[in-house]
Tab-separated table of C-alpha atoms in Angstrom:
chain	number	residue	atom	x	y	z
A	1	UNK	CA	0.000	0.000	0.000
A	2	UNK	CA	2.934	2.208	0.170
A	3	UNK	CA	3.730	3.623	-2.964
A	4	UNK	CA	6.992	5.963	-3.716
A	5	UNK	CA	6.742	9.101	-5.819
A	6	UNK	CA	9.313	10.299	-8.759
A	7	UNK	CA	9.816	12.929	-6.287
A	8	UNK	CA	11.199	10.597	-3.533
A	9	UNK	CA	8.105	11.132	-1.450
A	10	UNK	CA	5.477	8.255	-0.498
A	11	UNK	CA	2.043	7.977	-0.480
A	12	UNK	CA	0.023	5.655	0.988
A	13	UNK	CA	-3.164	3.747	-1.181
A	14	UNK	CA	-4.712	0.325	-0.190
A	15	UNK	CA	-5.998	-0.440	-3.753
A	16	UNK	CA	-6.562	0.880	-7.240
A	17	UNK	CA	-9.944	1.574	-6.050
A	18	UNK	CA	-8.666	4.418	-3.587
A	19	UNK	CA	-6.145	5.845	-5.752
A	20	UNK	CA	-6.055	9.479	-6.297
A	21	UNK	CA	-4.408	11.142	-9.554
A	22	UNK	CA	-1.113	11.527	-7.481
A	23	UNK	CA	-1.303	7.755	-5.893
A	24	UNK	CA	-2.525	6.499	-9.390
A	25	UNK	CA	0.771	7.864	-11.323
A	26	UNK	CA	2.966	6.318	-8.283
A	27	UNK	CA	1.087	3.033	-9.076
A	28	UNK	CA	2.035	2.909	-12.675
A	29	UNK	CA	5.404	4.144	-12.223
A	30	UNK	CA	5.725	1.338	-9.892
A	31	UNK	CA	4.630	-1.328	-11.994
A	32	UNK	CA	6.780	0.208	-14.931
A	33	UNK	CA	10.293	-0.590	-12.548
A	34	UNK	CA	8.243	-4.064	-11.722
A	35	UNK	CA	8.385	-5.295	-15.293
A	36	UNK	CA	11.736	-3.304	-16.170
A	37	UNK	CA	13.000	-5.745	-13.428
A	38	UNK	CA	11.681	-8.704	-14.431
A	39	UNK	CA	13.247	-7.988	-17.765
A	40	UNK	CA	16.763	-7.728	-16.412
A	41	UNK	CA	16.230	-10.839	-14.430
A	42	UNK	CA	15.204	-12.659	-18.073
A	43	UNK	CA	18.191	-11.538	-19.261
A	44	UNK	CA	20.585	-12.713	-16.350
A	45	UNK	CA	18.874	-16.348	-16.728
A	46	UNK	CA	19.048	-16.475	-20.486
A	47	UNK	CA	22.485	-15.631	-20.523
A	48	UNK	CA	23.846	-17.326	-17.541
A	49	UNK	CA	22.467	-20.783	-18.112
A	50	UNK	CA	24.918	-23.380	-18.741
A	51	UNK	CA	23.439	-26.042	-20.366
A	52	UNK	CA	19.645	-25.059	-20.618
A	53	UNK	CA	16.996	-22.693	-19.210
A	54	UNK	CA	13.649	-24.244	-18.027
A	55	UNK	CA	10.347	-22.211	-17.601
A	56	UNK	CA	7.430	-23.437	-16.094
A	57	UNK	CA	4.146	-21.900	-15.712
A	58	UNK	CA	0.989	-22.758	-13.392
A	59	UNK	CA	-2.314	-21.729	-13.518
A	60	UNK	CA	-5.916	-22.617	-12.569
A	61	UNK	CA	-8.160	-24.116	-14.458
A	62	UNK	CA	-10.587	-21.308	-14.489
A	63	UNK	CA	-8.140	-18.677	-15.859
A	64	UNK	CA	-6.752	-18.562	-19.615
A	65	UNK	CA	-2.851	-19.114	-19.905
A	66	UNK	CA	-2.703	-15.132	-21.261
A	67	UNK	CA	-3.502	-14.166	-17.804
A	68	UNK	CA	-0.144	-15.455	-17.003
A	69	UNK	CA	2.416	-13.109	-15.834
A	70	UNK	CA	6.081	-13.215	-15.355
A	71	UNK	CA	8.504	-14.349	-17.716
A	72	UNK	CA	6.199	-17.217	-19.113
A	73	UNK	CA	4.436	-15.195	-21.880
A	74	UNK	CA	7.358	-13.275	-22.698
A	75	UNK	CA	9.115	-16.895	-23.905
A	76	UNK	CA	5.700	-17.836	-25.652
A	77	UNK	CA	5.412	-14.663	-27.067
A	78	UNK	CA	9.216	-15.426	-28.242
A	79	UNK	CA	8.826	-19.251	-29.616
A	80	UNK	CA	6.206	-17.741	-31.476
A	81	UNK	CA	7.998	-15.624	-33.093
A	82	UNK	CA	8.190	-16.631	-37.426
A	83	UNK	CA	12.094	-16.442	-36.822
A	84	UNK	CA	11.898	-19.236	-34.032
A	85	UNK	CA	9.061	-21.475	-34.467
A	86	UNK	CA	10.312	-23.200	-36.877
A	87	UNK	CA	12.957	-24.531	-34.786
A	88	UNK	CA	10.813	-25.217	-32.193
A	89	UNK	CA	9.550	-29.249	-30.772
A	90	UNK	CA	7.938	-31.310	-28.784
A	91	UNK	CA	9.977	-33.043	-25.949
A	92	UNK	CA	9.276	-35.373	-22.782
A	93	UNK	CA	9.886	-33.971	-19.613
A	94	UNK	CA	8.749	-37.560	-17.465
A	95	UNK	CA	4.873	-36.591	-18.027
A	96	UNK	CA	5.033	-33.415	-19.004
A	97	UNK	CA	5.083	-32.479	-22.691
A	98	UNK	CA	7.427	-29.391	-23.651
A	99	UNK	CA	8.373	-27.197	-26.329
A	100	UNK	CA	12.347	-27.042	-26.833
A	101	UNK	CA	14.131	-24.390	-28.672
A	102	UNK	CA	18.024	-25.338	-29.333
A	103	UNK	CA	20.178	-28.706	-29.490
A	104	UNK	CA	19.170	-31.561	-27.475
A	105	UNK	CA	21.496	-32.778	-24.686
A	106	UNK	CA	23.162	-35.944	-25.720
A	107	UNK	CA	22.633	-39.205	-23.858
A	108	UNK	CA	25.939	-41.175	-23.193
A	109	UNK	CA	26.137	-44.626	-21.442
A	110	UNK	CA	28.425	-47.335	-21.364
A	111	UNK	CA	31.593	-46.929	-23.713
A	112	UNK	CA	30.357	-43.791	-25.256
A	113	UNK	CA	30.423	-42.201	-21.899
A	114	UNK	CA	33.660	-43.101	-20.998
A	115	UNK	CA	34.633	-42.235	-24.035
A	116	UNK	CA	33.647	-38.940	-24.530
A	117	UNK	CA	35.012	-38.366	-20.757
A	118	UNK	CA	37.029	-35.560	-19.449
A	119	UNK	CA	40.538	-35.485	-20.976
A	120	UNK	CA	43.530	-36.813	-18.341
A	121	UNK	CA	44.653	-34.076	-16.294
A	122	UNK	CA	48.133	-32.700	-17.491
A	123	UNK	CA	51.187	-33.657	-14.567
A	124	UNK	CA	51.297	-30.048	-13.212
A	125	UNK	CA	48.530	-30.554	-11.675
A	126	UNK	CA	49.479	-33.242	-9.099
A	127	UNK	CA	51.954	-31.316	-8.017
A	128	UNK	CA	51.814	-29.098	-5.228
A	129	UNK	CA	51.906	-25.575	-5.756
A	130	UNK	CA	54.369	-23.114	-4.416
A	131	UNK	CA	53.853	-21.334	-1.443
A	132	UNK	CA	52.721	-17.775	-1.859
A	133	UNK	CA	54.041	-16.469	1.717
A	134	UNK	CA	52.179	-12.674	0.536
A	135	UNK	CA	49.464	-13.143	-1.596
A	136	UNK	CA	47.784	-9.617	-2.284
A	137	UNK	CA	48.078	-6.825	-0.187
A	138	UNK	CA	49.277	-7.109	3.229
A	139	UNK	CA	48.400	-4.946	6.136
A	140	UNK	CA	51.904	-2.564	8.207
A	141	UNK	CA	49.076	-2.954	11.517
A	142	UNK	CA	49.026	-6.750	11.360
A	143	UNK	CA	51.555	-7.870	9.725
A	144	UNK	CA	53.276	-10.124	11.586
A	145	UNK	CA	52.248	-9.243	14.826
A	146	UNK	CA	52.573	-11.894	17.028
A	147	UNK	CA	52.993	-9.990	20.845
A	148	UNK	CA	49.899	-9.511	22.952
A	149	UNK	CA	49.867	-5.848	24.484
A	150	UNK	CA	47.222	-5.676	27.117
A	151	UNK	CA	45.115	-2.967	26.602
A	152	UNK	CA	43.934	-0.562	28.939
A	153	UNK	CA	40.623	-1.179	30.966
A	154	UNK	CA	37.427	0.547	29.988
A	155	UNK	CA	37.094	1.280	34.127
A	156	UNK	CA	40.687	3.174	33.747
A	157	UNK	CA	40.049	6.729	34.411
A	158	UNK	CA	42.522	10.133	34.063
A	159	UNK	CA	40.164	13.170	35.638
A	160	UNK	CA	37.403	11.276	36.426
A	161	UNK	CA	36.935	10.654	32.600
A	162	UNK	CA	37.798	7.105	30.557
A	163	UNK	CA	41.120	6.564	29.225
A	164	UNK	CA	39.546	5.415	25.684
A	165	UNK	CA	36.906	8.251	25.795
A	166	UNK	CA	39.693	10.453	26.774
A	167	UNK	CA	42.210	9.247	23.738
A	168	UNK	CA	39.181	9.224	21.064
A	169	UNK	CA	38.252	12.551	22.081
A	170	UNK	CA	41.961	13.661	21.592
A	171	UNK	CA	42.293	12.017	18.447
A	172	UNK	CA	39.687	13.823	17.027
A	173	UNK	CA	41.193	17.223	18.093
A	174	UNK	CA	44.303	15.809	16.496
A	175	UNK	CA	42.668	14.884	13.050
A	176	UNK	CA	39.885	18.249	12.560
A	177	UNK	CA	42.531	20.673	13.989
A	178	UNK	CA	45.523	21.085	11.353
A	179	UNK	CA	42.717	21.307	8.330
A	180	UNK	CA	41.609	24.912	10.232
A	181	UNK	CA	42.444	28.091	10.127
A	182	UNK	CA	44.972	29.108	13.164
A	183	UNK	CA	43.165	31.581	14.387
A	184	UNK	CA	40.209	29.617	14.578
A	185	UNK	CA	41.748	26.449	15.706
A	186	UNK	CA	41.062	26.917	19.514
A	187	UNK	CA	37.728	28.082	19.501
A	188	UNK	CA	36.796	24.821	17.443
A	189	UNK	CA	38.290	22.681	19.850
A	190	UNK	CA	35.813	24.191	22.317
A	191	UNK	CA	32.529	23.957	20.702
A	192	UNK	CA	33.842	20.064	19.617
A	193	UNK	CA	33.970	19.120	22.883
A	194	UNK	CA	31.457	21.565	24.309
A	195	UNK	CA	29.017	19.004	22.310
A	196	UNK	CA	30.393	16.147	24.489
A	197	UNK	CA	27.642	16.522	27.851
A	198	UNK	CA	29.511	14.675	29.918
A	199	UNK	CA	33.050	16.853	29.835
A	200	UNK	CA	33.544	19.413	32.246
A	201	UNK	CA	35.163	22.780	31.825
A	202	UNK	CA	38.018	21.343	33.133
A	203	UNK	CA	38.737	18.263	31.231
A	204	UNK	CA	37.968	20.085	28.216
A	205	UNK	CA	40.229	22.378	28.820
A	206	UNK	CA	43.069	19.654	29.648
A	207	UNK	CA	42.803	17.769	26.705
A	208	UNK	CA	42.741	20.384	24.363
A	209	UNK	CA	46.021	21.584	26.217
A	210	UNK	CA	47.225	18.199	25.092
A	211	UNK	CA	46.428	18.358	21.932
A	212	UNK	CA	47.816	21.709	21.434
A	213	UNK	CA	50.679	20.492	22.939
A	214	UNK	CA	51.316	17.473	20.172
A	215	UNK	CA	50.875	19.954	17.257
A	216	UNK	CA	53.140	22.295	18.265
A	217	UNK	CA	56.103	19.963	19.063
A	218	UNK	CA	59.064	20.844	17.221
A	219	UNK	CA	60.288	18.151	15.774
A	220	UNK	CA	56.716	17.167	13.737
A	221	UNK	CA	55.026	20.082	14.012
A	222	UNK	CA	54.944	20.145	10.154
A	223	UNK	CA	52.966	17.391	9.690
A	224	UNK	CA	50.329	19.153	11.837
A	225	UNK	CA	50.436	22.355	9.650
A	226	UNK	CA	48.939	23.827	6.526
A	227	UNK	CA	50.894	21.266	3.996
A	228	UNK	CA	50.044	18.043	6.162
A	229	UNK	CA	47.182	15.851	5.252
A	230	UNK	CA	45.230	13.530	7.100
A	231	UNK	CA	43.914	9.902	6.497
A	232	UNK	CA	46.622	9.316	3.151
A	233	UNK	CA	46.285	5.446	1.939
A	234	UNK	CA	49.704	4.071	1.134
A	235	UNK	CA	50.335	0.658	-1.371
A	236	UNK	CA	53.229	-1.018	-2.851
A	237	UNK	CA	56.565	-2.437	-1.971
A	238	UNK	CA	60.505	-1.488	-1.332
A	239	UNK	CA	63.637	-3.545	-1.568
A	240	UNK	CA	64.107	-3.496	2.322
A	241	UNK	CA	60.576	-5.666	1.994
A	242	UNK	CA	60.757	-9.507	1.830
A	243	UNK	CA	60.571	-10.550	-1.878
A	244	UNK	CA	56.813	-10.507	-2.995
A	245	UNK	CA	55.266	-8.518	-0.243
A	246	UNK	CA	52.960	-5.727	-0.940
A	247	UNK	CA	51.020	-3.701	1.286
A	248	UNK	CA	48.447	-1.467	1.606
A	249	UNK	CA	47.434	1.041	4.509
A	250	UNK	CA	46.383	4.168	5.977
A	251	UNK	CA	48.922	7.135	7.373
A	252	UNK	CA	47.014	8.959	10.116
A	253	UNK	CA	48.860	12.000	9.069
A	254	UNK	CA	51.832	12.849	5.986
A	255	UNK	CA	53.424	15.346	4.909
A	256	UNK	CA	56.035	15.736	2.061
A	257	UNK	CA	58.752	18.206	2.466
A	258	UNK	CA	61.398	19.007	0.216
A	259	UNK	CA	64.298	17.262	1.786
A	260	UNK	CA	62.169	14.696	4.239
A	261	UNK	CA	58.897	13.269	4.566
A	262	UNK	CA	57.353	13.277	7.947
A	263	UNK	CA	54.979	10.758	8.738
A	264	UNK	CA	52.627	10.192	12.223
A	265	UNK	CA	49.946	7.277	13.321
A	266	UNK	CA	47.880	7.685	16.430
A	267	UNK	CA	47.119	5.165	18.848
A	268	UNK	CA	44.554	5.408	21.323
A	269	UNK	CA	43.436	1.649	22.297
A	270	UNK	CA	46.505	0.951	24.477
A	271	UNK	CA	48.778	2.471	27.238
A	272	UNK	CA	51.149	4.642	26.223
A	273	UNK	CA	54.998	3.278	27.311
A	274	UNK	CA	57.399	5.731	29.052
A	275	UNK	CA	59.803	5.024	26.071
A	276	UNK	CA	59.469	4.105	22.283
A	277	UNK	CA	61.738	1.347	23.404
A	278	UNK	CA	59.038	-0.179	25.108
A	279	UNK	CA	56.596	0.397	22.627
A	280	UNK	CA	54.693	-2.845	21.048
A	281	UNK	CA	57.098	-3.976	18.781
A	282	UNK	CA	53.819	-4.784	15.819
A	283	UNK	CA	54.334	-0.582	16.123
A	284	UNK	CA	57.536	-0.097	15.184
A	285	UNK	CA	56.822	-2.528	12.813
A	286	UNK	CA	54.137	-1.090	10.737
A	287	UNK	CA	55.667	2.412	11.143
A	288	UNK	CA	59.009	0.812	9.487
A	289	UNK	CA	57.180	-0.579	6.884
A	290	UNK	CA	54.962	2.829	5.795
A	291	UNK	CA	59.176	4.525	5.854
A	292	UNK	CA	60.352	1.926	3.370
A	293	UNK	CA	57.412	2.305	1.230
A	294	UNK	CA	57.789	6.332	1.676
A	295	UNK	CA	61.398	5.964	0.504
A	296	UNK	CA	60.558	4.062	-2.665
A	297	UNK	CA	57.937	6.718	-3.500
A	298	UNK	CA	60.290	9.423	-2.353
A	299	UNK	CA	63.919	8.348	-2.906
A	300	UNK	CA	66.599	11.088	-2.024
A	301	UNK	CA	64.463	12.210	0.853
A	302	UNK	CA	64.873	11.442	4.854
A	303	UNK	CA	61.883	9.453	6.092
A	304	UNK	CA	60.561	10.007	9.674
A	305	UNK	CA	57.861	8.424	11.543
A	306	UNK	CA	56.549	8.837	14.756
A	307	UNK	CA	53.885	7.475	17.009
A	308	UNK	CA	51.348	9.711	19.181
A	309	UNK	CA	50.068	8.319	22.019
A	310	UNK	CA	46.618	9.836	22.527
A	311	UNK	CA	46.890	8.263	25.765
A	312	UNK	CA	49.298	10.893	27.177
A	313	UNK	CA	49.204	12.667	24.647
A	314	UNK	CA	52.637	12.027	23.943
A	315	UNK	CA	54.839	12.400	20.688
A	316	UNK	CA	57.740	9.714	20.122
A	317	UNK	CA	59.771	9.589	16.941
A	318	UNK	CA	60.603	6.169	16.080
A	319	UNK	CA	64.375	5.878	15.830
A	320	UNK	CA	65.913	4.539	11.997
A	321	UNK	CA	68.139	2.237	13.708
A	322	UNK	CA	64.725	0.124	15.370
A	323	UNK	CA	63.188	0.617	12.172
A	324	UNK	CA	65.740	-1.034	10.038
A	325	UNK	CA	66.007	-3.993	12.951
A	326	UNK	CA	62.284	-4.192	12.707
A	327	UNK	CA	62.291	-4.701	9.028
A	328	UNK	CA	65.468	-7.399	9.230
A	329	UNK	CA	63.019	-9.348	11.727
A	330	UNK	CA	60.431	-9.100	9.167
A	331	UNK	CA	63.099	-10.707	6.140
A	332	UNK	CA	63.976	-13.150	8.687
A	333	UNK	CA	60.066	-14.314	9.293
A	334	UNK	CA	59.741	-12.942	12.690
């Protein structure tokens, strides 16, 4: 009874017999997409069939067979077509007699089946195939990762507020404020978290101190200003890699500077170490990974990576020299 407009809109019509102009045109247009439908799904069957297309129809005694609806009288309208009947016969399906258009299937038994078998399998297939140790694109954030890092407990609190609210809420503040003007940057970190009911004036205030605090740190401050971008998707390889391994990911933020290329991820689902030495080593990992793959798309420049803790928030570049022993595990299959 609910009919949709051309507009969008919907209108509402038990029957034919209640229709209204508007409700009459949405009944017809309806009934147009119906049988446009029905068409495509014709289509689909007649051309995907592999061997042969069957179409039954039922109906009651009391009706005529051009009451039928569906795809039925479109095929009977088709065999009798002067191009096709011709071609057309009479077949036994067990006691049902039916009109066949096209080849019949063959019957085979005994020697002729056998005979007219598959062909023998060629030898490569009894071999076993070669192991494809990256097959597609791998992931830097799973890759490998074997170590269990306990995460932080939902009941944790800093302030009286949850560590993971705490983190996503600085996170956010991270990602929204680079893309703004800087005079404007402040005041937009205020009405994002004024929205949030259950901040006070005080924790708002603290975490956008720490947030402030991560942009402006010297040493990526960059990737934080007007030329860094957020969200950047990464894929290929580099000759550090193990032979055959491709991957594909997601730099939380990038930016590309004549001489280096400065790249950050955020983490906010685990607590923060006191050093990057002590940082999950699937971390150091993927952030060695996203550098090689930076240098291949960027050779001649420095590459520099660097995890922020929204747990903190904290800022820790992620030394070359545990980078290059991270990807040496990796060739080794650790």
């Amino acid at each position: 009874a609910l009919l949709e407009t051309e507009d969008g809109g919907f209108l509402w019509s038990p029957s034919k017999a209640a229709d209204c102009a508007a409700s009459a045109a949405a009944r017809d247009r309806r009934a147009v997409k119906e049988a446009e439908e029905l068409q495509r799904l014709l289509y689909v069957a007649l051309t995907r069939a592999r061997d042969r297309l069957v179409i039954c129809g039922r109906i009651a005694a009391s009706r005529k067979e051009e009451s039928l609806k569906g795809w039925w009288p479109r095929i009977a309208q088709a065999f009798d077509h002067g191009d096709i009947a011709p071609h057309l016969r009479e077949a036994a399906c067990g006691a049902i007699t039916a009109r066949r258009y096209g080849p019949d299937p063959r019957r085979l038994t005994g020697a002729g089946a056998g005979a007219a078998g598959s062909p023998p399998l060629p030898a490569w297939t009894a071999r076993p195939a070669a192991a494809d140790a990256y097959a597609g694109y791998a992931s830097p954030a799973t890759l490998g990762e074997s170590e269990v890092a306990l995460a932080a407990s939902p009941l944790a609190a800093r302030g009286g507020l949850g560590r993971f609210r705490r983190g996503d809420l600085i996170h956010r503040l991270l990602q929204i404020l680079p893309d703004l003007a800087e005079a404007g940057r402040r005041g937009a970190a205020e009405g994002l978290l004024a929205r949030e009911q259950d901040l006070d004036p005080r924790q708002s205030a603290e975490m956008i101190a720490a947030a402030f605090g991560v942009r402006e740190d010297a040493r990526f401050a960059q990737v934080f200003g007007p030329g860094g971008r957020a969200e950047v998707a990464i894929a290929g390889t580099a000759p550090q890699l193990p032979d055959g391994l491709k991957v594909s990911g997601r730099i939380d933020r990038l930016v590309v500077l004549d001489d280096r290329v400065l790249a950050v991820d955020f983490k906010t689902n685990r607590p923060s170490p006191a050093r990057i030495e002590d940082a999950d080593p699937a971390y150091v990992r993927q952030m060695a990974i996203y550098a090689a793959v930076l240098g291949a798309v960027f050779p001649g420049r420095a590459v520099e990576a660097a995890l922020v803790w929204t747990d903190g928030p904290k800022l820790m570049a992620v030394p070359e020299n545990m980078m290059a022993a991270a990807l040496a595990d990796l060739r080794r299959g650790g």
